[in-house]
């Protein structure tokens, strides 16, 4: 299994290079809050950055798998571990 982290996968029209696509989803409101906190942006600049890309809602609709990242890190990890288990992989801790 090869996993690629490509934030602009759909925008670059590279999805045909992948067998399956997973989107790590969070609501646009939470995405905005996290972007401002992570990069120290004000709401206007963070919103401009978000709207320069395809919406997370649209990406989630186009994905084969969606992981909900609106909870704790542990909850996100559990979803990823369950997804890996479907394919017979054991996540590293």
Coordinates of C-alpha atoms in Angstrom, one line a residue:
X1 CA 0.0 0.0 0.0
X2 CA 1.3 3.4 -0.9
X3 CA -0.3 6.4 0.8
X4 CA 0.1 9.9 -0.8
X5 CA -0.8 13.1 1.0
X6 CA -1.9 15.4 -1.8
X7 CA -4.1 18.3 -0.5
X8 CA -4.8 19.6 -4.1
X9 CA -5.3 16.1 -5.6
X10 CA -8.7 17.0 -7.2
X11 CA -7.6 20.5 -8.2
X12 CA -4.6 19.1 -10.0
X13 CA -6.8 16.5 -11.7
X14 CA -4.5 13.7 -10.4
X15 CA -7.2 11.5 -8.9
X16 CA -6.8 9.0 -11.8
X17 CA -3.4 8.2 -10.4
X18 CA -5.0 6.6 -7.3
X19 CA -6.9 3.4 -6.8
X20 CA -8.8 4.8 -3.9
X21 CA -9.1 8.3 -2.4
X22 CA -9.6 9.1 1.3
X23 CA -10.6 12.6 2.5
X24 CA -10.0 13.7 6.1
X25 CA -13.1 15.7 6.7
X26 CA -14.0 18.5 9.0
X27 CA -16.7 21.1 8.7
X28 CA -15.8 24.3 6.9
X29 CA -16.3 26.2 10.1
X30 CA -13.9 24.0 12.0
X31 CA -11.5 24.0 9.1
X32 CA -11.5 27.8 9.2
X33 CA -10.9 27.9 13.0
X34 CA -8.0 25.4 12.7
X35 CA -6.4 27.2 9.8
X36 CA -6.5 30.5 11.7
X37 CA -5.0 28.9 14.8
X38 CA -2.3 26.9 12.9
X39 CA -1.1 29.6 10.6
X40 CA -1.9 32.7 12.7
X41 CA -4.2 34.0 10.0
X42 CA -7.1 36.4 10.5
X43 CA -10.5 35.2 9.4
X44 CA -10.5 37.1 6.0
X45 CA -7.1 35.6 5.0
X46 CA -8.0 32.1 6.2
X47 CA -11.3 32.3 4.3
X48 CA -9.5 33.4 1.1
X49 CA -7.1 30.5 1.3
X50 CA -10.0 28.0 1.8
X51 CA -12.0 29.4 -1.1
X52 CA -9.0 29.2 -3.4
X53 CA -9.4 25.4 -3.2
X54 CA -12.3 23.0 -3.9
X55 CA -14.6 22.8 -0.9
X56 CA -14.1 20.1 1.6
X57 CA -17.7 19.1 1.1
X58 CA -17.2 18.5 -2.6
X59 CA -13.9 16.6 -1.9
X60 CA -15.7 14.3 0.6
X61 CA -18.4 13.6 -2.0
X62 CA -15.8 12.6 -4.5
X63 CA -13.8 10.4 -2.1
X64 CA -14.0 6.6 -1.7
X65 CA -13.4 6.9 2.0
X66 CA -14.0 9.7 4.5
X67 CA -12.5 10.0 7.9
X68 CA -14.3 12.5 10.2
X69 CA -11.7 14.7 11.9
X70 CA -14.0 16.8 14.0
X71 CA -13.5 14.9 17.2
X72 CA -10.4 14.1 19.2
X73 CA -7.1 12.9 17.7
X74 CA -7.8 9.5 19.3
X75 CA -11.2 9.3 17.5
X76 CA -9.6 10.1 14.2
X77 CA -6.9 7.5 14.8
X78 CA -9.6 4.9 15.6
X79 CA -11.3 5.5 12.3
X80 CA -8.0 5.2 10.5
X81 CA -7.2 2.0 12.3
X82 CA -10.6 0.6 11.4
X83 CA -10.0 1.5 7.7
X84 CA -6.6 -0.1 7.7
X85 CA -8.1 -3.2 9.4
X86 CA -10.5 -3.6 6.4
X87 CA -7.4 -4.2 4.2
X88 CA -5.6 -6.4 6.7
X89 CA -3.1 -3.8 7.9
X90 CA -2.2 -3.2 11.5
X91 CA -1.5 0.5 12.3
X92 CA 1.8 1.4 14.0
X93 CA 1.6 3.0 17.4

